[in-house]
GROMACS .gro file of C-alpha atoms in nm:
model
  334
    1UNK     CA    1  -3.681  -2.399  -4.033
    2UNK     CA    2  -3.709  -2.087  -3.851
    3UNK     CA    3  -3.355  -1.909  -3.792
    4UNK     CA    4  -3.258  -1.938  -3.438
    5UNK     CA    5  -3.205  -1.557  -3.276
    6UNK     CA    6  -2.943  -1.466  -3.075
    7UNK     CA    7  -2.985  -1.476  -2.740
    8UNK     CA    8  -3.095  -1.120  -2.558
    9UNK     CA    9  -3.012  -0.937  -2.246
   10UNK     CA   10  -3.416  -1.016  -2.127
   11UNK     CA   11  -3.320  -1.398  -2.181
   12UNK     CA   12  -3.018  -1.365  -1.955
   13UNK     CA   13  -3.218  -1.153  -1.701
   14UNK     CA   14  -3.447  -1.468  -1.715
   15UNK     CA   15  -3.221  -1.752  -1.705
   16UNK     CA   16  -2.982  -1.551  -1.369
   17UNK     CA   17  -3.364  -1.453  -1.219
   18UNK     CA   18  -3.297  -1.101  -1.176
   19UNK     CA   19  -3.450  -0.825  -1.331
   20UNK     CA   20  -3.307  -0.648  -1.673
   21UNK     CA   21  -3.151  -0.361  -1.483
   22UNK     CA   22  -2.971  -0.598  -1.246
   23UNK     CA   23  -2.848  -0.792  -1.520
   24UNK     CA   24  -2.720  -0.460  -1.737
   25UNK     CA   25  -2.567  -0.320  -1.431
   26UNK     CA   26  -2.372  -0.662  -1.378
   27UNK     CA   27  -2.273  -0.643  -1.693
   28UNK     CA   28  -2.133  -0.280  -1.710
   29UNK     CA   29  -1.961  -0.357  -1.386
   30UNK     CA   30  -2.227  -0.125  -1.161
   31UNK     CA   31  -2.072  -0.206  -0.795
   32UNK     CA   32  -2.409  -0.187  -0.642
   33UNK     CA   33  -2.498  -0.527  -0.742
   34UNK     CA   34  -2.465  -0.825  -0.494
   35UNK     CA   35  -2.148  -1.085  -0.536
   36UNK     CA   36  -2.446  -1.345  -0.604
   37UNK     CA   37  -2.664  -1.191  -0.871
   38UNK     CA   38  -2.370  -1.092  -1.045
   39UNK     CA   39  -2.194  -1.444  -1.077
   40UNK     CA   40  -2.583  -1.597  -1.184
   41UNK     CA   41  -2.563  -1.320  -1.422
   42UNK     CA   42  -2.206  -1.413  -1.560
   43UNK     CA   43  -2.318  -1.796  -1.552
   44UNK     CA   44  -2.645  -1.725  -1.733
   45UNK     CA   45  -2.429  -1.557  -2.033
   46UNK     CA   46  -2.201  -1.823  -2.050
   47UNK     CA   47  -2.491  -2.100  -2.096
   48UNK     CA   48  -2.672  -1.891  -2.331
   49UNK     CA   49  -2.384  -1.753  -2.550
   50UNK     CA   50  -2.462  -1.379  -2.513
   51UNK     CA   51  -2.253  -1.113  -2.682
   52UNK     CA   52  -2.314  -0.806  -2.562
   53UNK     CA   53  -2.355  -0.553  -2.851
   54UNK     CA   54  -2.059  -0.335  -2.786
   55UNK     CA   55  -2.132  -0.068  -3.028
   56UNK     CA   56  -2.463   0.003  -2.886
   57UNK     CA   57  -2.382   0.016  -2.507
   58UNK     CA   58  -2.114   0.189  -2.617
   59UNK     CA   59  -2.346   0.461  -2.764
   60UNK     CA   60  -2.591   0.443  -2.435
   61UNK     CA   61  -2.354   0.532  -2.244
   62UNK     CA   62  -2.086   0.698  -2.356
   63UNK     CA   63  -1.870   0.389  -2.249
   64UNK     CA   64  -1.516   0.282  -2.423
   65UNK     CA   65  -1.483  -0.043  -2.247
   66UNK     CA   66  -1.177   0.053  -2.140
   67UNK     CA   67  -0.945   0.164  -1.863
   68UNK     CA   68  -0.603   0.296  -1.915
   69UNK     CA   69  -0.293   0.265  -1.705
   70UNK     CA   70  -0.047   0.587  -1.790
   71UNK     CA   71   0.280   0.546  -1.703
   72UNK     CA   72   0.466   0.831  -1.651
   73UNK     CA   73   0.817   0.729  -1.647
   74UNK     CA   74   1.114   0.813  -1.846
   75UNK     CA   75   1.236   0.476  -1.977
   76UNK     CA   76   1.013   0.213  -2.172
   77UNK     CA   77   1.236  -0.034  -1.991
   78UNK     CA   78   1.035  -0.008  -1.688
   79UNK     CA   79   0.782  -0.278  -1.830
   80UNK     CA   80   1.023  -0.503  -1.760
   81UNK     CA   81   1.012  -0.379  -1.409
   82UNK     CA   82   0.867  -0.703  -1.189
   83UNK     CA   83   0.705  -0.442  -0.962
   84UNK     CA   84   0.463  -0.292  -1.311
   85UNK     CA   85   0.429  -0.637  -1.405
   86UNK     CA   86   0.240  -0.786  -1.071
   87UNK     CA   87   0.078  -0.433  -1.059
   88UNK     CA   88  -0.059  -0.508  -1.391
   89UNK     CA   89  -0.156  -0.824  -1.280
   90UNK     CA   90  -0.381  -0.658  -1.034
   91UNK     CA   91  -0.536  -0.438  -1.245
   92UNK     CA   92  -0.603  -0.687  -1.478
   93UNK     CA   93  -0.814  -0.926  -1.275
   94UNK     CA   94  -0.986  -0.624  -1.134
   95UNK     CA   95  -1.074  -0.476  -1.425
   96UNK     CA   96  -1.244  -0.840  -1.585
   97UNK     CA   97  -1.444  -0.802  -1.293
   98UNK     CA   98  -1.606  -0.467  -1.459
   99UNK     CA   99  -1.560  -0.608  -1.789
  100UNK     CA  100  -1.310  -0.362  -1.916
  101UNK     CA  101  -1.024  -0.382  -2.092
  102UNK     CA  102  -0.676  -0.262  -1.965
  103UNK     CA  103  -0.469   0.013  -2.204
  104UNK     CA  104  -0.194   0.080  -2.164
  105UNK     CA  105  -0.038   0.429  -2.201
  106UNK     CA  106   0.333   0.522  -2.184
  107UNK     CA  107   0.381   0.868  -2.154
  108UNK     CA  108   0.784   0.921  -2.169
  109UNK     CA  109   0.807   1.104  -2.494
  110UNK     CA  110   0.602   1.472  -2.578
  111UNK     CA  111   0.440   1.213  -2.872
  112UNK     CA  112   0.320   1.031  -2.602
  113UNK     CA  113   0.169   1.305  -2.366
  114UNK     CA  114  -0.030   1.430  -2.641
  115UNK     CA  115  -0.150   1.117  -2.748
  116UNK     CA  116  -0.276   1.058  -2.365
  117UNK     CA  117  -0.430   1.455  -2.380
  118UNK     CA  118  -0.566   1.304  -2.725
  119UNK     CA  119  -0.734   1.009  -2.541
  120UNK     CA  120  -0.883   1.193  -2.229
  121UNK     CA  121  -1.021   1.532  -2.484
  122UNK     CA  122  -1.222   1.232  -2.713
  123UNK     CA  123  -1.302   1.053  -2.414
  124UNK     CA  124  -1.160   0.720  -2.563
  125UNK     CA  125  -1.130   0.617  -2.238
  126UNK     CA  126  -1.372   0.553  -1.955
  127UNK     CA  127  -1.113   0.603  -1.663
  128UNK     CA  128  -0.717   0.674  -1.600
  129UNK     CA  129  -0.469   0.517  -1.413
  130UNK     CA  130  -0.186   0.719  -1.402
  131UNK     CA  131   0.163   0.535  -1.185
  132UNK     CA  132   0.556   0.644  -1.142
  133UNK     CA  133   0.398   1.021  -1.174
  134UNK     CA  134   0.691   1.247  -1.040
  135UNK     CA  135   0.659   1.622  -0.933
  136UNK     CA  136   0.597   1.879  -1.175
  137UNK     CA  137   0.501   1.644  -1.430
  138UNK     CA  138   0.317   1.800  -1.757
  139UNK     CA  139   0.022   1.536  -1.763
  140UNK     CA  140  -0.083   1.645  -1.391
  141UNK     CA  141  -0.244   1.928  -1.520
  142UNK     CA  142  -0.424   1.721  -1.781
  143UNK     CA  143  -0.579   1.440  -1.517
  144UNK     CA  144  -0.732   1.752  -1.337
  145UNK     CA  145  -0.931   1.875  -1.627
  146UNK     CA  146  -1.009   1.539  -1.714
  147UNK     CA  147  -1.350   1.458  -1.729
  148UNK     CA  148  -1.334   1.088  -1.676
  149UNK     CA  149  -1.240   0.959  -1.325
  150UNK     CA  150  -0.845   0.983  -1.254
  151UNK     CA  151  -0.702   0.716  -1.009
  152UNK     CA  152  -0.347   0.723  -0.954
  153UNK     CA  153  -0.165   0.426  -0.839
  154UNK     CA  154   0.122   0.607  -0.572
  155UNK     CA  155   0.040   0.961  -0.475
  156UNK     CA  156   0.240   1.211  -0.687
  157UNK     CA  157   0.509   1.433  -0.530
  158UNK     CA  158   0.369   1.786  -0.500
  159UNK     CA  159  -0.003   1.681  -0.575
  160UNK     CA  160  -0.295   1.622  -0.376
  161UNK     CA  161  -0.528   1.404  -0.648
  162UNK     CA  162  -0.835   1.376  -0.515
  163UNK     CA  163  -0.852   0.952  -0.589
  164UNK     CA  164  -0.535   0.774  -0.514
  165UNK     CA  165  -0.410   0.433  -0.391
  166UNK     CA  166  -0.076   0.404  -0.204
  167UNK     CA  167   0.116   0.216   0.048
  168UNK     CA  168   0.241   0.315   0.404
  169UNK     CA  169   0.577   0.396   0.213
  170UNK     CA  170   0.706   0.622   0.552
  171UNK     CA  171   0.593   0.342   0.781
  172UNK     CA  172   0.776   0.072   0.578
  173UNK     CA  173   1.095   0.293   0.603
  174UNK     CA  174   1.058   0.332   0.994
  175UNK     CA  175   1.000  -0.022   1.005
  176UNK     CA  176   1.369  -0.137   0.764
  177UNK     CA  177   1.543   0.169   0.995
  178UNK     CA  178   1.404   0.028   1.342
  179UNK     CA  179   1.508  -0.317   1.234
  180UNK     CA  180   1.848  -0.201   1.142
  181UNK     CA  181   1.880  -0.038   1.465
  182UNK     CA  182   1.749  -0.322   1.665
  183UNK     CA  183   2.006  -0.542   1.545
  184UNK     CA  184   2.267  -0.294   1.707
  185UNK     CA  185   2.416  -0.054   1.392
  186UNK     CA  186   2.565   0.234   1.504
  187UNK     CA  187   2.601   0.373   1.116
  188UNK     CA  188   2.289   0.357   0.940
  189UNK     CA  189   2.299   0.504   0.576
  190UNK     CA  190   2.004   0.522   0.323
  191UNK     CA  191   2.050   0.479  -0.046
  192UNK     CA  192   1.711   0.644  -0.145
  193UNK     CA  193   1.544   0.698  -0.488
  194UNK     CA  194   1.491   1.018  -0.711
  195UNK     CA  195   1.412   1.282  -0.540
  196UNK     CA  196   1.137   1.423  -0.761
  197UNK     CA  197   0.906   1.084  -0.679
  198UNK     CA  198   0.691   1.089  -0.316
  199UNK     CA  199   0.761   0.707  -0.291
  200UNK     CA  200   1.148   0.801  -0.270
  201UNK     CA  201   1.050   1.171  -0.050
  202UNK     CA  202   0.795   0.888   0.189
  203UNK     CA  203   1.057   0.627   0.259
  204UNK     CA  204   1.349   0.889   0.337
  205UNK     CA  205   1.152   1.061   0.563
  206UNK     CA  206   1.000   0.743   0.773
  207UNK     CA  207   1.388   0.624   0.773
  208UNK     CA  208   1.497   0.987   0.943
  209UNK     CA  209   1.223   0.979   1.172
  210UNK     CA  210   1.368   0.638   1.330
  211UNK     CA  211   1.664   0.759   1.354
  212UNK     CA  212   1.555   1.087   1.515
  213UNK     CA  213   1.272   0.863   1.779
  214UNK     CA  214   1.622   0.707   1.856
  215UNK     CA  215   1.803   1.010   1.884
  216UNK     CA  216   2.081   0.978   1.602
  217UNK     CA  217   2.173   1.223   1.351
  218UNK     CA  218   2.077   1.098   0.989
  219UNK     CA  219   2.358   1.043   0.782
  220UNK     CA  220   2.299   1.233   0.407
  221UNK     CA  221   2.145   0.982   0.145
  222UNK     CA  222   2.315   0.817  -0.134
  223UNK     CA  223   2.067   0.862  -0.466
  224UNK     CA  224   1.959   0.599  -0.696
  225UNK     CA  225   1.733   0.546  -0.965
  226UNK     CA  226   1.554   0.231  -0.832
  227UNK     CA  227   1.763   0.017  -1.082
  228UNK     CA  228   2.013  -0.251  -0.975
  229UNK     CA  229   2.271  -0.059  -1.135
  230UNK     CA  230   2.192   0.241  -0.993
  231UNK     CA  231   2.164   0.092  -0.610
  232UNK     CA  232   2.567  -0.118  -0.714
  233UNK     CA  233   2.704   0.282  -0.824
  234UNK     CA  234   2.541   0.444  -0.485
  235UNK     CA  235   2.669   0.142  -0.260
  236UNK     CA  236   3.020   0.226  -0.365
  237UNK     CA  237   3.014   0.649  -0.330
  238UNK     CA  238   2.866   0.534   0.029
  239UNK     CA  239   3.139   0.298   0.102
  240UNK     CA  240   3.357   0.568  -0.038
  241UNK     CA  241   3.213   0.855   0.204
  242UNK     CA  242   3.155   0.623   0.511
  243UNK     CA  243   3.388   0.353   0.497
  244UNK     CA  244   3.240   0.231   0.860
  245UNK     CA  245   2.854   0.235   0.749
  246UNK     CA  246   2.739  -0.091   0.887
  247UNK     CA  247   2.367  -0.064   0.808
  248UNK     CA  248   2.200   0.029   0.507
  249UNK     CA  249   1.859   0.053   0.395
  250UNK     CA  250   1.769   0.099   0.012
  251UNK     CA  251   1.458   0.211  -0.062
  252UNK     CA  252   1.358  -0.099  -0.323
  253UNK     CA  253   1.468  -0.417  -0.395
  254UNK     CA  254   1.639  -0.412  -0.698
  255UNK     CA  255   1.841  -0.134  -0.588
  256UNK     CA  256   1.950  -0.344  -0.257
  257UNK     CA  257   2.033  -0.590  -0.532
  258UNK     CA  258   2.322  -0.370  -0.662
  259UNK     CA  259   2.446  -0.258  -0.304
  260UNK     CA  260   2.487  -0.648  -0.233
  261UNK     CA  261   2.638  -0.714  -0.548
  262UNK     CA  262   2.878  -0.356  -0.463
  263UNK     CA  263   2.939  -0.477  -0.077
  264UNK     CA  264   3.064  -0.846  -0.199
  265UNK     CA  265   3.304  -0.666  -0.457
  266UNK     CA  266   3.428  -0.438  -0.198
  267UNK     CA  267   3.494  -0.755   0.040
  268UNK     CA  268   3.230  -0.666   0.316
  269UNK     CA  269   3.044  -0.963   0.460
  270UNK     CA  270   2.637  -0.957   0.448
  271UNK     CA  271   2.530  -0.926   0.704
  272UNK     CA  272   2.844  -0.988   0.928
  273UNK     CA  273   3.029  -0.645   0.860
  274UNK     CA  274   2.688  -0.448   0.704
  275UNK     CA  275   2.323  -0.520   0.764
  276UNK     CA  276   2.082  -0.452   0.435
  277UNK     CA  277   1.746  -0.417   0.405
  278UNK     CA  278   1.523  -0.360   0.083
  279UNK     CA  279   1.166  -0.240   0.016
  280UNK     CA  280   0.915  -0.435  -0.221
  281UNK     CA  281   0.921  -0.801  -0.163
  282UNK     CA  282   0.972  -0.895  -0.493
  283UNK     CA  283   1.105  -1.216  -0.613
  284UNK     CA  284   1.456  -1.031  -0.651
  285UNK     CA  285   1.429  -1.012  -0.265
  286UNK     CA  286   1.440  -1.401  -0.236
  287UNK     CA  287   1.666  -1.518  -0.533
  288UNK     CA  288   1.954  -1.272  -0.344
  289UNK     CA  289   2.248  -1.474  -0.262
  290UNK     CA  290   2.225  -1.422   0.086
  291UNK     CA  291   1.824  -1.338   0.062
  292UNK     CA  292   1.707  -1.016   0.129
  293UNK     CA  293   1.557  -0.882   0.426
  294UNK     CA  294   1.296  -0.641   0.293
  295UNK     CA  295   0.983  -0.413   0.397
  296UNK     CA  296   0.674  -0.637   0.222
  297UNK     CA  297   0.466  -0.388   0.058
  298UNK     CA  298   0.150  -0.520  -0.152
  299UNK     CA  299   0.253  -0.452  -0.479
  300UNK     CA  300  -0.038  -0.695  -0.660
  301UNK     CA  301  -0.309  -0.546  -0.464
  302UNK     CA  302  -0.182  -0.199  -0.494
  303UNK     CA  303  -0.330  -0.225  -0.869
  304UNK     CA  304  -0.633  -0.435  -0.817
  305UNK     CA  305  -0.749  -0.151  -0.515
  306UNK     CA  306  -0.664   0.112  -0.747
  307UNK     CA  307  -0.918  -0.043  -1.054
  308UNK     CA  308  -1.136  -0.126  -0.799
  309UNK     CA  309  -1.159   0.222  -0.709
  310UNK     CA  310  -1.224   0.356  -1.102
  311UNK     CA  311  -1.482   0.104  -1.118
  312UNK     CA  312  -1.658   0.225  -0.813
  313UNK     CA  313  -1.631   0.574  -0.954
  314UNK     CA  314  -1.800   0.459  -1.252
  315UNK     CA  315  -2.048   0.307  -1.094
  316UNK     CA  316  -2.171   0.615  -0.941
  317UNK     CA  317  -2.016   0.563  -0.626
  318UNK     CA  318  -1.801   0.752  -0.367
  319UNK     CA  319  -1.426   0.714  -0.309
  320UNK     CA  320  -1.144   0.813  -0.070
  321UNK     CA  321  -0.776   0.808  -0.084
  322UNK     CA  322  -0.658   0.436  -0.018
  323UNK     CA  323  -0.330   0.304   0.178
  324UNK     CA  324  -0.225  -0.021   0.238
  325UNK     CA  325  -0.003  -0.132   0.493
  326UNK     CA  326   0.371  -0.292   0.492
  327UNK     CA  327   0.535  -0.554   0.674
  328UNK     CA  328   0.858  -0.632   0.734
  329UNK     CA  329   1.043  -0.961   0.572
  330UNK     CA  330   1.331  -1.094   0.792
  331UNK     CA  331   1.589  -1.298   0.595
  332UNK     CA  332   1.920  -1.330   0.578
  333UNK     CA  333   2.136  -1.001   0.508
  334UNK     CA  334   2.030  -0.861   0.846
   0.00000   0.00000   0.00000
């Protein structure tokens, strides 16, 4: 009995009735093949049992199989962030779309730069995703010699990448500020992120420009480091410095978290004596105790846009910068 062959790309080809090309270009994730061809290509290599040869497409064309998300921060911890982990989720089912593998790459230590510098100089990686990239940071220079596509998730303070995905992060602060305002607060404070991140930089400056289209003076920031504990220790110095603030609007949820947590210590009823408002839309935003009103921002899609974009880039095709729009969540502490 003769042994039975694997099956080949040609049989697949056959079996989804498209031609060889088509059916190697659905494979490698090509974006110029239709949402129909692709799937009778996907269902023709599960019936058959095809394993693509990684080692040889891998050697035609300079592919890894891979696409790497860099994050730039300065604490592992932020893993455990839920904002990276339904980002990741994104980026995830985008990327099995292309049929590439997510890496990921934490970049907080000088070990870890150079092992990302490492990865992009032996092109061990067919695209980057860099996130939570703030100004003046020593990879930026790196990405822009980098001769695989760079897509970062959040535009970078002081940096104009050419591929990037964001969200309307100044809008969604006009829109907490406005609400504040509408529900009649004469003292509306901001506790506002690091200042070397544009996310923090984008959602001060759309909270000022409320104030200013309603023609009151800004009040100086409190600063936090978008942790809970961080937004509890900036509710206090503001209750500290403006014992009569009566609206406040921190620039993510876990940081409105703490300043909840800091008004209930301090004896101030939400939202009867101060009006909060968050940014994300996270689960932390409903499981509040009362639940948070919050700017919605599309944290999920925010990764699957941005691997969508690498994947169009290697495809062949053209991209532009990318931002999504925010909403505002009404709940209960406004």
């Amino acid at each position: 009995m003769a042994e039975q062959r694997p099956p080949t790309l040609d049989a697949v080809a056959a079996r989804a009735g498209v031609s060889r090309s088509v059916a190697s270009r659905a494979l490698n994730g090509a974006p110029n093949v239709s949402r129909d061809k692709r799937e009778a290509v996907r269902r023709a290599v599960r019936e058959l049992g095809y394993v693509p040869d990684t080692r040889a497409r891998a050697l035609a064309t300079r592919r890894s199989g891979t696409a790497s998300l860099v994050i730039s921060g300065e604490d592992p911890s932020i893993f455990a962030d839920p904002f990276f982990a339904q980002v990741i989720v994104g980026l995830s089912a985008a990327l099995e779309e292309g049929d590439l593998h997510l890496m990921l790459c934490l970049a907080a230590s000088e070990r870890g730069r150079r092992r990302v510098e490492e990865l992009l100089r032996s092109r061990g990686t067919d695209g980057v995703m860099p996130m939570a990239v703030r100004e003046g940071d020593p990879l930026l220079p790196v990405f822009a010699k980098a001769e695989v596509p760079v897509v970062f998730g959040g535009l970078p303070a002081g940096s104009s990448p050419r591929w990037y995905v964001d969200v309307d992060n100044a809008g969604g602060g006009r829109q907490a500020t406005e609400h504040l305002l509408a529900r009649g607060r004469r003292r509306v404070a901001m506790i506002s992120g690091p200042a070397d991140t544009e996310v923090a930089r984008a959602r001060e400056r759309g909270h000022r420009e409320a104030l200013a289209l309603a023609g009151r003076e800004p009040l100086a920031p409190e600063r936090g480091d978008f942790t809970e504990a961080g937004g509890a220790a900036a509710m206090s110095r503001l209750l500290e410095r403006l014992p009569d603030v009566d609206g406040v609007f921190a620039a993510n949820d876990n940081m409105a978290a703490g300043a909840l947590r800091a008004l209930h210590a301090a004896g101030r009823d939400v939202p009867g004596d101060v009006s909060l408002v968050g940014f994300d839309d996270l689960d932390t935003a409903r499981t509040c105790e009362p639940a948070l009103t919050t700017v919605h921002q599309p944290v999920r899609a925010l990764g699957r846009e941005t691997a969508r974009m690498l994947l169009t880039l290697l495809g062949g095709g053209e991209a532009t910068p990318l931002i999504l729009p925010t909403s505002l969540v009404v709940r209960s502490t406004s």
